[in-house]
PDB file of C-alpha atoms in Angstrom:
ATOM      1  CA  UNK A  19      -7.658  -8.807-162.124  1.00  0.00           C
ATOM      2  CA  UNK A  20     -10.436  -6.248-162.271  1.00  0.00           C
ATOM      3  CA  UNK A  21     -11.516  -3.680-159.709  1.00  0.00           C
ATOM      4  CA  UNK A  22     -14.515  -1.372-159.433  1.00  0.00           C
ATOM      5  CA  UNK A  23     -14.781   1.948-157.636  1.00  0.00           C
ATOM      6  CA  UNK A  24     -18.125   3.507-156.865  1.00  0.00           C
ATOM      7  CA  UNK A  25     -17.227   7.039-155.971  1.00  0.00           C
ATOM      8  CA  UNK A  26     -20.231   7.850-153.814  1.00  0.00           C
ATOM      9  CA  UNK A  27     -21.379   5.621-150.963  1.00  0.00           C
ATOM     10  CA  UNK A  28     -24.591   7.622-150.525  1.00  0.00           C
ATOM     11  CA  UNK A  29     -26.534   9.881-152.893  1.00  0.00           C
ATOM     12  CA  UNK A  30     -29.578  11.748-151.550  1.00  0.00           C
ATOM     13  CA  UNK A  31     -31.841  13.409-154.119  1.00  0.00           C
ATOM     14  CA  UNK A  32     -35.310  14.873-154.269  1.00  0.00           C
ATOM     15  CA  UNK A  33     -38.106  13.205-156.176  1.00  0.00           C
ATOM     16  CA  UNK A  34     -38.228  14.099-159.895  1.00  0.00           C
ATOM     17  CA  UNK A  35     -34.623  15.328-159.857  1.00  0.00           C
ATOM     18  CA  UNK A  36     -32.002  13.788-162.165  1.00  0.00           C
ATOM     19  CA  UNK A  37     -29.371  11.503-160.706  1.00  0.00           C
ATOM     20  CA  UNK A  38     -25.995  10.114-161.718  1.00  0.00           C
ATOM     21  CA  UNK A  39     -24.299   7.271-159.865  1.00  0.00           C
ATOM     22  CA  UNK A  40     -20.632   7.034-160.711  1.00  0.00           C
ATOM     23  CA  UNK A  41     -18.644   3.909-161.439  1.00  0.00           C
ATOM     24  CA  UNK A  42     -15.040   3.552-162.537  1.00  0.00           C
ATOM     25  CA  UNK A  43     -13.264   0.306-163.241  1.00  0.00           C
ATOM     26  CA  UNK A  44      -9.743  -0.938-163.680  1.00  0.00           C
ATOM     27  CA  UNK A  45      -8.771  -3.844-165.885  1.00  0.00           C
ATOM     28  CA  UNK A  46      -5.882  -4.928-168.092  1.00  0.00           C
ATOM     29  CA  UNK A  47      -8.291  -6.736-170.430  1.00  0.00           C
ATOM     30  CA  UNK A  48     -11.590  -5.941-172.088  1.00  0.00           C
ATOM     31  CA  UNK A  49     -14.591  -6.115-169.787  1.00  0.00           C
ATOM     32  CA  UNK A  50     -18.320  -6.488-169.584  1.00  0.00           C
ATOM     33  CA  UNK A  51     -20.073  -4.028-167.280  1.00  0.00           C
ATOM     34  CA  UNK A  52     -23.242  -4.360-165.241  1.00  0.00           C
ATOM     35  CA  UNK A  53     -25.428  -2.333-162.909  1.00  0.00           C
ATOM     36  CA  UNK A  54     -27.539  -4.153-160.333  1.00  0.00           C
ATOM     37  CA  UNK A  55     -30.174  -2.756-157.966  1.00  0.00           C
ATOM     38  CA  UNK A  56     -30.968  -4.187-154.549  1.00  0.00           C
ATOM     39  CA  UNK A  57     -34.090  -3.213-152.639  1.00  0.00           C
ATOM     40  CA  UNK A  58     -34.153  -3.801-148.864  1.00  0.00           C
ATOM     41  CA  UNK A  59     -34.099  -7.494-147.935  1.00  0.00           C
ATOM     42  CA  UNK A  60     -34.097  -8.539-151.585  1.00  0.00           C
ATOM     43  CA  UNK A  61     -31.634 -10.092-153.997  1.00  0.00           C
ATOM     44  CA  UNK A  62     -29.881  -8.231-156.783  1.00  0.00           C
ATOM     45  CA  UNK A  63     -31.766  -7.372-159.956  1.00  0.00           C
ATOM     46  CA  UNK A  64     -29.990  -6.561-163.200  1.00  0.00           C
ATOM     47  CA  UNK A  65     -30.692  -2.986-164.322  1.00  0.00           C
ATOM     48  CA  UNK A  66     -28.579  -2.920-167.466  1.00  0.00           C
ATOM     49  CA  UNK A  67     -25.404  -4.233-169.019  1.00  0.00           C
ATOM     50  CA  UNK A  68     -22.755  -3.267-171.526  1.00  0.00           C
ATOM     51  CA  UNK A  69     -21.386  -6.177-173.531  1.00  0.00           C
ATOM     52  CA  UNK A  70     -20.474  -4.581-176.872  1.00  0.00           C
ATOM     53  CA  UNK A  71     -21.789  -2.191-179.494  1.00  0.00           C
ATOM     54  CA  UNK A  72     -23.408   1.119-178.624  1.00  0.00           C
ATOM     55  CA  UNK A  73     -21.810   2.734-175.615  1.00  0.00           C
ATOM     56  CA  UNK A  74     -25.147   4.099-174.403  1.00  0.00           C
ATOM     57  CA  UNK A  75     -27.219   1.326-172.912  1.00  0.00           C
ATOM     58  CA  UNK A  76     -30.762   1.556-171.659  1.00  0.00           C
ATOM     59  CA  UNK A  77     -32.143  -0.572-168.896  1.00  0.00           C
ATOM     60  CA  UNK A  78     -35.250  -1.121-166.853  1.00  0.00           C
ATOM     61  CA  UNK A  79     -37.078   1.502-164.808  1.00  0.00           C
ATOM     62  CA  UNK A  80     -35.861   4.381-167.014  1.00  0.00           C
ATOM     63  CA  UNK A  81     -32.167   3.995-166.177  1.00  0.00           C
ATOM     64  CA  UNK A  82     -29.361   4.309-168.702  1.00  0.00           C
ATOM     65  CA  UNK A  83     -25.581   4.171-168.566  1.00  0.00           C
ATOM     66  CA  UNK A  84     -22.746   5.170-170.833  1.00  0.00           C
ATOM     67  CA  UNK A  85     -19.584   3.170-171.288  1.00  0.00           C
ATOM     68  CA  UNK A  86     -16.534   5.402-171.662  1.00  0.00           C
ATOM     69  CA  UNK A  87     -13.477   3.339-172.444  1.00  0.00           C
ATOM     70  CA  UNK A  88     -10.983   6.207-172.322  1.00  0.00           C
ATOM     71  CA  UNK A  89     -12.165   7.223-168.852  1.00  0.00           C
ATOM     72  CA  UNK A  90     -12.830   3.631-167.777  1.00  0.00           C
ATOM     73  CA  UNK A  91     -16.226   4.675-166.511  1.00  0.00           C
ATOM     74  CA  UNK A  92     -19.769   3.339-166.625  1.00  0.00           C
ATOM     75  CA  UNK A  93     -21.947   5.939-164.914  1.00  0.00           C
ATOM     76  CA  UNK A  94     -25.630   5.260-164.280  1.00  0.00           C
ATOM     77  CA  UNK A  95     -28.175   8.000-164.934  1.00  0.00           C
ATOM     78  CA  UNK A  96     -31.882   8.648-164.633  1.00  0.00           C
ATOM     79  CA  UNK A  97     -33.460  11.947-165.722  1.00  0.00           C
ATOM     80  CA  UNK A  98     -36.213  11.946-163.091  1.00  0.00           C
ATOM     81  CA  UNK A  99     -36.215   9.695-160.031  1.00  0.00           C
ATOM     82  CA  UNK A 100     -39.134   8.371-158.013  1.00  0.00           C
ATOM     83  CA  UNK A 101     -39.449   7.479-154.354  1.00  0.00           C
ATOM     84  CA  UNK A 102     -39.517   3.843-155.438  1.00  0.00           C
ATOM     85  CA  UNK A 103     -35.950   4.149-156.818  1.00  0.00           C
ATOM     86  CA  UNK A 104     -34.620   4.277-153.272  1.00  0.00           C
ATOM     87  CA  UNK A 105     -32.272   1.278-153.122  1.00  0.00           C
ATOM     88  CA  UNK A 106     -28.643   0.168-153.148  1.00  0.00           C
ATOM     89  CA  UNK A 107     -26.991   0.169-156.570  1.00  0.00           C
ATOM     90  CA  UNK A 108     -23.988  -1.988-157.419  1.00  0.00           C
ATOM     91  CA  UNK A 109     -21.681  -1.643-160.394  1.00  0.00           C
ATOM     92  CA  UNK A 110     -19.959  -4.861-161.441  1.00  0.00           C
ATOM     93  CA  UNK A 111     -17.431  -5.993-164.023  1.00  0.00           C
ATOM     94  CA  UNK A 112     -16.358  -9.261-165.565  1.00  0.00           C
ATOM     95  CA  UNK A 113     -13.612  -9.897-168.045  1.00  0.00           C
ATOM     96  CA  UNK A 114     -14.738 -10.454-171.598  1.00  0.00           C
ATOM     97  CA  UNK A 115     -13.805 -13.783-173.081  1.00  0.00           C
ATOM     98  CA  UNK A 116     -12.245 -16.733-171.315  1.00  0.00           C
ATOM     99  CA  UNK A 117     -13.536 -17.734-167.897  1.00  0.00           C
ATOM    100  CA  UNK A 118     -15.659 -14.657-167.299  1.00  0.00           C
ATOM    101  CA  UNK A 119     -18.333 -16.157-165.084  1.00  0.00           C
ATOM    102  CA  UNK A 120     -17.176 -14.289-161.976  1.00  0.00           C
ATOM    103  CA  UNK A 121     -18.177 -10.711-161.166  1.00  0.00           C
ATOM    104  CA  UNK A 122     -16.210  -8.083-159.313  1.00  0.00           C
ATOM    105  CA  UNK A 123     -18.542  -5.725-157.476  1.00  0.00           C
ATOM    106  CA  UNK A 124     -18.121  -2.168-156.345  1.00  0.00           C
ATOM    107  CA  UNK A 125     -18.993  -1.325-152.754  1.00  0.00           C
ATOM    108  CA  UNK A 126     -22.386   0.043-153.699  1.00  0.00           C
ATOM    109  CA  UNK A 127     -24.149   3.403-153.696  1.00  0.00           C
ATOM    110  CA  UNK A 128     -27.204   3.959-151.549  1.00  0.00           C
ATOM    111  CA  UNK A 129     -29.652   6.139-153.468  1.00  0.00           C
ATOM    112  CA  UNK A 130     -32.207   7.813-151.241  1.00  0.00           C
ATOM    113  CA  UNK A 131     -35.031   9.672-152.961  1.00  0.00           C
ATOM    114  CA  UNK A 132     -36.768  12.177-150.723  1.00  0.00           C
ATOM    115  CA  UNK A 133     -40.211  13.725-151.302  1.00  0.00           C
TER     116      UNK A 133
ATOM    117  CA  UNK B   4     -41.471 -17.629-164.898  1.00  0.00           C
ATOM    118  CA  UNK B   5     -37.940 -18.959-164.798  1.00  0.00           C
ATOM    119  CA  UNK B   6     -36.326 -18.020-161.555  1.00  0.00           C
ATOM    120  CA  UNK B   7     -33.925 -18.601-158.684  1.00  0.00           C
ATOM    121  CA  UNK B   8     -35.617 -19.659-155.457  1.00  0.00           C
ATOM    122  CA  UNK B   9     -34.124 -19.572-151.993  1.00  0.00           C
ATOM    123  CA  UNK B  10     -35.553 -21.209-148.899  1.00  0.00           C
ATOM    124  CA  UNK B  11     -36.083 -20.198-146.269  1.00  0.00           C
ATOM    125  CA  UNK B  12     -36.130 -16.405-146.654  1.00  0.00           C
ATOM    126  CA  UNK B  13     -35.318 -15.988-142.976  1.00  0.00           C
ATOM    127  CA  UNK B  14     -33.389 -18.486-140.861  1.00  0.00           C
ATOM    128  CA  UNK B  15     -32.529 -18.280-137.181  1.00  0.00           C
ATOM    129  CA  UNK B  16     -29.961 -20.676-135.796  1.00  0.00           C
ATOM    130  CA  UNK B  17     -28.049 -21.023-132.566  1.00  0.00           C
ATOM    131  CA  UNK B  18     -24.368 -20.438-132.141  1.00  0.00           C
ATOM    132  CA  UNK B  19     -22.585 -23.625-133.198  1.00  0.00           C
ATOM    133  CA  UNK B  20     -25.682 -25.405-134.512  1.00  0.00           C
ATOM    134  CA  UNK B  21     -25.308 -26.568-138.136  1.00  0.00           C
ATOM    135  CA  UNK B  22     -27.598 -24.941-140.644  1.00  0.00           C
ATOM    136  CA  UNK B  23     -28.363 -25.553-144.328  1.00  0.00           C
ATOM    137  CA  UNK B  24     -29.628 -22.988-146.803  1.00  0.00           C
ATOM    138  CA  UNK B  25     -31.250 -24.069-150.059  1.00  0.00           C
ATOM    139  CA  UNK B  26     -31.294 -22.729-153.588  1.00  0.00           C
ATOM    140  CA  UNK B  27     -33.110 -24.031-156.629  1.00  0.00           C
ATOM    141  CA  UNK B  28     -33.375 -22.753-160.174  1.00  0.00           C
ATOM    142  CA  UNK B  29     -35.632 -23.285-163.161  1.00  0.00           C
ATOM    143  CA  UNK B  30     -33.258 -21.532-165.588  1.00  0.00           C
ATOM    144  CA  UNK B  31     -31.222 -24.659-166.343  1.00  0.00           C
ATOM    145  CA  UNK B  32     -28.032 -22.657-165.862  1.00  0.00           C
ATOM    146  CA  UNK B  33     -24.812 -24.609-165.471  1.00  0.00           C
ATOM    147  CA  UNK B  34     -23.119 -22.185-163.071  1.00  0.00           C
ATOM    148  CA  UNK B  35     -24.371 -21.624-159.510  1.00  0.00           C
ATOM    149  CA  UNK B  36     -22.884 -19.268-156.936  1.00  0.00           C
ATOM    150  CA  UNK B  37     -23.167 -18.574-153.219  1.00  0.00           C
ATOM    151  CA  UNK B  38     -22.488 -15.083-151.919  1.00  0.00           C
ATOM    152  CA  UNK B  39     -22.376 -13.698-148.395  1.00  0.00           C
ATOM    153  CA  UNK B  40     -23.540 -10.119-147.974  1.00  0.00           C
ATOM    154  CA  UNK B  41     -23.195  -8.215-144.726  1.00  0.00           C
ATOM    155  CA  UNK B  42     -24.988  -4.990-143.979  1.00  0.00           C
ATOM    156  CA  UNK B  43     -24.122  -2.113-146.320  1.00  0.00           C
ATOM    157  CA  UNK B  44     -21.493  -4.172-148.120  1.00  0.00           C
ATOM    158  CA  UNK B  45     -21.141  -5.686-151.568  1.00  0.00           C
ATOM    159  CA  UNK B  46     -21.824  -9.396-152.020  1.00  0.00           C
ATOM    160  CA  UNK B  47     -18.765 -11.545-151.336  1.00  0.00           C
ATOM    161  CA  UNK B  48     -18.375 -14.705-153.395  1.00  0.00           C
ATOM    162  CA  UNK B  49     -17.944 -17.795-151.222  1.00  0.00           C
ATOM    163  CA  UNK B  50     -17.802 -20.444-153.951  1.00  0.00           C
ATOM    164  CA  UNK B  51     -19.348 -21.515-157.207  1.00  0.00           C
ATOM    165  CA  UNK B  52     -20.089 -24.620-159.202  1.00  0.00           C
ATOM    166  CA  UNK B  53     -19.285 -24.771-162.885  1.00  0.00           C
ATOM    167  CA  UNK B  54     -21.378 -27.777-163.823  1.00  0.00           C
ATOM    168  CA  UNK B  55     -20.313 -30.313-161.173  1.00  0.00           C
ATOM    169  CA  UNK B  56     -16.929 -28.710-160.562  1.00  0.00           C
ATOM    170  CA  UNK B  57     -16.710 -27.009-157.181  1.00  0.00           C
ATOM    171  CA  UNK B  58     -14.613 -23.846-156.944  1.00  0.00           C
ATOM    172  CA  UNK B  59     -13.843 -22.425-153.517  1.00  0.00           C
ATOM    173  CA  UNK B  60     -12.670 -18.839-153.051  1.00  0.00           C
ATOM    174  CA  UNK B  61      -9.312 -18.715-151.298  1.00  0.00           C
ATOM    175  CA  UNK B  62     -10.601 -16.779-148.301  1.00  0.00           C
ATOM    176  CA  UNK B  63     -13.799 -18.773-147.711  1.00  0.00           C
ATOM    177  CA  UNK B  64     -13.661 -20.296-144.223  1.00  0.00           C
ATOM    178  CA  UNK B  65     -13.690 -24.090-143.904  1.00  0.00           C
ATOM    179  CA  UNK B  66     -16.868 -23.681-141.858  1.00  0.00           C
ATOM    180  CA  UNK B  67     -18.730 -23.146-145.139  1.00  0.00           C
ATOM    181  CA  UNK B  68     -19.441 -26.093-147.392  1.00  0.00           C
ATOM    182  CA  UNK B  69     -21.651 -26.631-150.408  1.00  0.00           C
ATOM    183  CA  UNK B  70     -23.391 -29.423-152.250  1.00  0.00           C
ATOM    184  CA  UNK B  71     -24.895 -29.541-155.705  1.00  0.00           C
ATOM    185  CA  UNK B  72     -26.746 -32.843-156.118  1.00  0.00           C
ATOM    186  CA  UNK B  73     -28.104 -31.923-159.552  1.00  0.00           C
ATOM    187  CA  UNK B  74     -28.315 -29.001-161.995  1.00  0.00           C
ATOM    188  CA  UNK B  75     -31.313 -27.436-160.279  1.00  0.00           C
ATOM    189  CA  UNK B  76     -30.342 -27.506-156.615  1.00  0.00           C
ATOM    190  CA  UNK B  77     -27.478 -26.156-154.556  1.00  0.00           C
ATOM    191  CA  UNK B  78     -27.055 -26.098-150.780  1.00  0.00           C
ATOM    192  CA  UNK B  79     -24.941 -24.026-148.440  1.00  0.00           C
ATOM    193  CA  UNK B  80     -23.957 -25.753-145.209  1.00  0.00           C
ATOM    194  CA  UNK B  81     -22.548 -23.815-142.286  1.00  0.00           C
ATOM    195  CA  UNK B  82     -21.093 -26.405-139.941  1.00  0.00           C
ATOM    196  CA  UNK B  83     -20.706 -24.320-136.794  1.00  0.00           C
ATOM    197  CA  UNK B  84     -22.202 -20.862-137.212  1.00  0.00           C
ATOM    198  CA  UNK B  85     -20.610 -18.040-135.304  1.00  0.00           C
ATOM    199  CA  UNK B  86     -22.059 -14.629-134.577  1.00  0.00           C
ATOM    200  CA  UNK B  87     -19.954 -13.258-137.424  1.00  0.00           C
ATOM    201  CA  UNK B  88     -21.765 -15.478-139.909  1.00  0.00           C
ATOM    202  CA  UNK B  89     -24.999 -13.547-139.527  1.00  0.00           C
ATOM    203  CA  UNK B  90     -25.625 -12.099-142.966  1.00  0.00           C
ATOM    204  CA  UNK B  91     -27.734 -12.256-146.106  1.00  0.00           C
ATOM    205  CA  UNK B  92     -26.814 -15.263-148.229  1.00  0.00           C
ATOM    206  CA  UNK B  93     -27.460 -14.878-151.931  1.00  0.00           C
ATOM    207  CA  UNK B  94     -27.636 -17.627-154.518  1.00  0.00           C
ATOM    208  CA  UNK B  95     -27.088 -16.785-158.171  1.00  0.00           C
ATOM    209  CA  UNK B  96     -26.988 -18.682-161.442  1.00  0.00           C
ATOM    210  CA  UNK B  97     -25.574 -18.009-164.880  1.00  0.00           C
ATOM    211  CA  UNK B  98     -24.903 -19.548-168.260  1.00  0.00           C
ATOM    212  CA  UNK B  99     -22.964 -18.480-171.317  1.00  0.00           C
ATOM    213  CA  UNK B 100     -25.121 -16.122-173.381  1.00  0.00           C
ATOM    214  CA  UNK B 101     -24.985 -15.483-177.138  1.00  0.00           C
ATOM    215  CA  UNK B 102     -22.801 -12.421-176.600  1.00  0.00           C
ATOM    216  CA  UNK B 103     -20.181 -14.439-174.743  1.00  0.00           C
ATOM    217  CA  UNK B 104     -21.042 -13.062-171.318  1.00  0.00           C
ATOM    218  CA  UNK B 105     -22.237 -14.847-168.195  1.00  0.00           C
ATOM    219  CA  UNK B 106     -25.142 -12.816-166.840  1.00  0.00           C
ATOM    220  CA  UNK B 107     -25.908 -13.631-163.226  1.00  0.00           C
ATOM    221  CA  UNK B 108     -29.450 -14.012-161.939  1.00  0.00           C
ATOM    222  CA  UNK B 109     -29.939 -13.704-158.204  1.00  0.00           C
ATOM    223  CA  UNK B 110     -32.399 -15.233-155.810  1.00  0.00           C
ATOM    224  CA  UNK B 111     -34.153 -13.178-153.117  1.00  0.00           C
ATOM    225  CA  UNK B 112     -31.658 -14.226-150.458  1.00  0.00           C
ATOM    226  CA  UNK B 113     -31.823 -15.887-147.053  1.00  0.00           C
ATOM    227  CA  UNK B 114     -31.298 -13.659-144.028  1.00  0.00           C
ATOM    228  CA  UNK B 115     -29.426 -15.711-141.402  1.00  0.00           C
ATOM    229  CA  UNK B 116     -29.540 -14.709-137.754  1.00  0.00           C
ATOM    230  CA  UNK B 117     -27.248 -16.424-135.237  1.00  0.00           C
ATOM    231  CA  UNK B 118     -28.320 -16.276-131.591  1.00  0.00           C
TER     232      UNK B 118
END
């Protein structure tokens, strides 16, 4: 089984500041990794994903994340945030190969961008 | 645009009165999921369909049922809603991608209020 730990439940930052949202996972098998964003009263939208290849992945809205297998981490970063980035961010993992159609989610990190 | 559609976006029902939430998709994905999400929590998988095969999570209450009459539509039935069933209900779909991963696409959700 897989598990995901999002180390910060809330991250307040000022507009135009850089941000890092932390995600660590645990799994006995290889995994795929995902970051989703959820705006208030909306569904989840995929920001980016790591499936294979380059460990640095770029996503929508200027976000990127780096897969670190030795540290079992997949931290999300943005060099300069906007007010509109205020949302809940979920890290998720699925096993690679086999029946991998189920996701395990972290508890989420609420990013609040202040003016 | 291909998408996942949920109706209604907001649903109010009375304690004990059966309610049905709807989900449709134009992605032609073979896997469909229903999640329950309570405030400030991660989505919790209730069940999913892999093609026509129904898969219930072990801790999903019997009060929750689902139907998938065809590839495009999936319904969530709550037979006797309790106050604790008030939540956001998210529908998602996925299919096996070229990389071997199932990437989930979410609908906008239905916010259920139980009075």
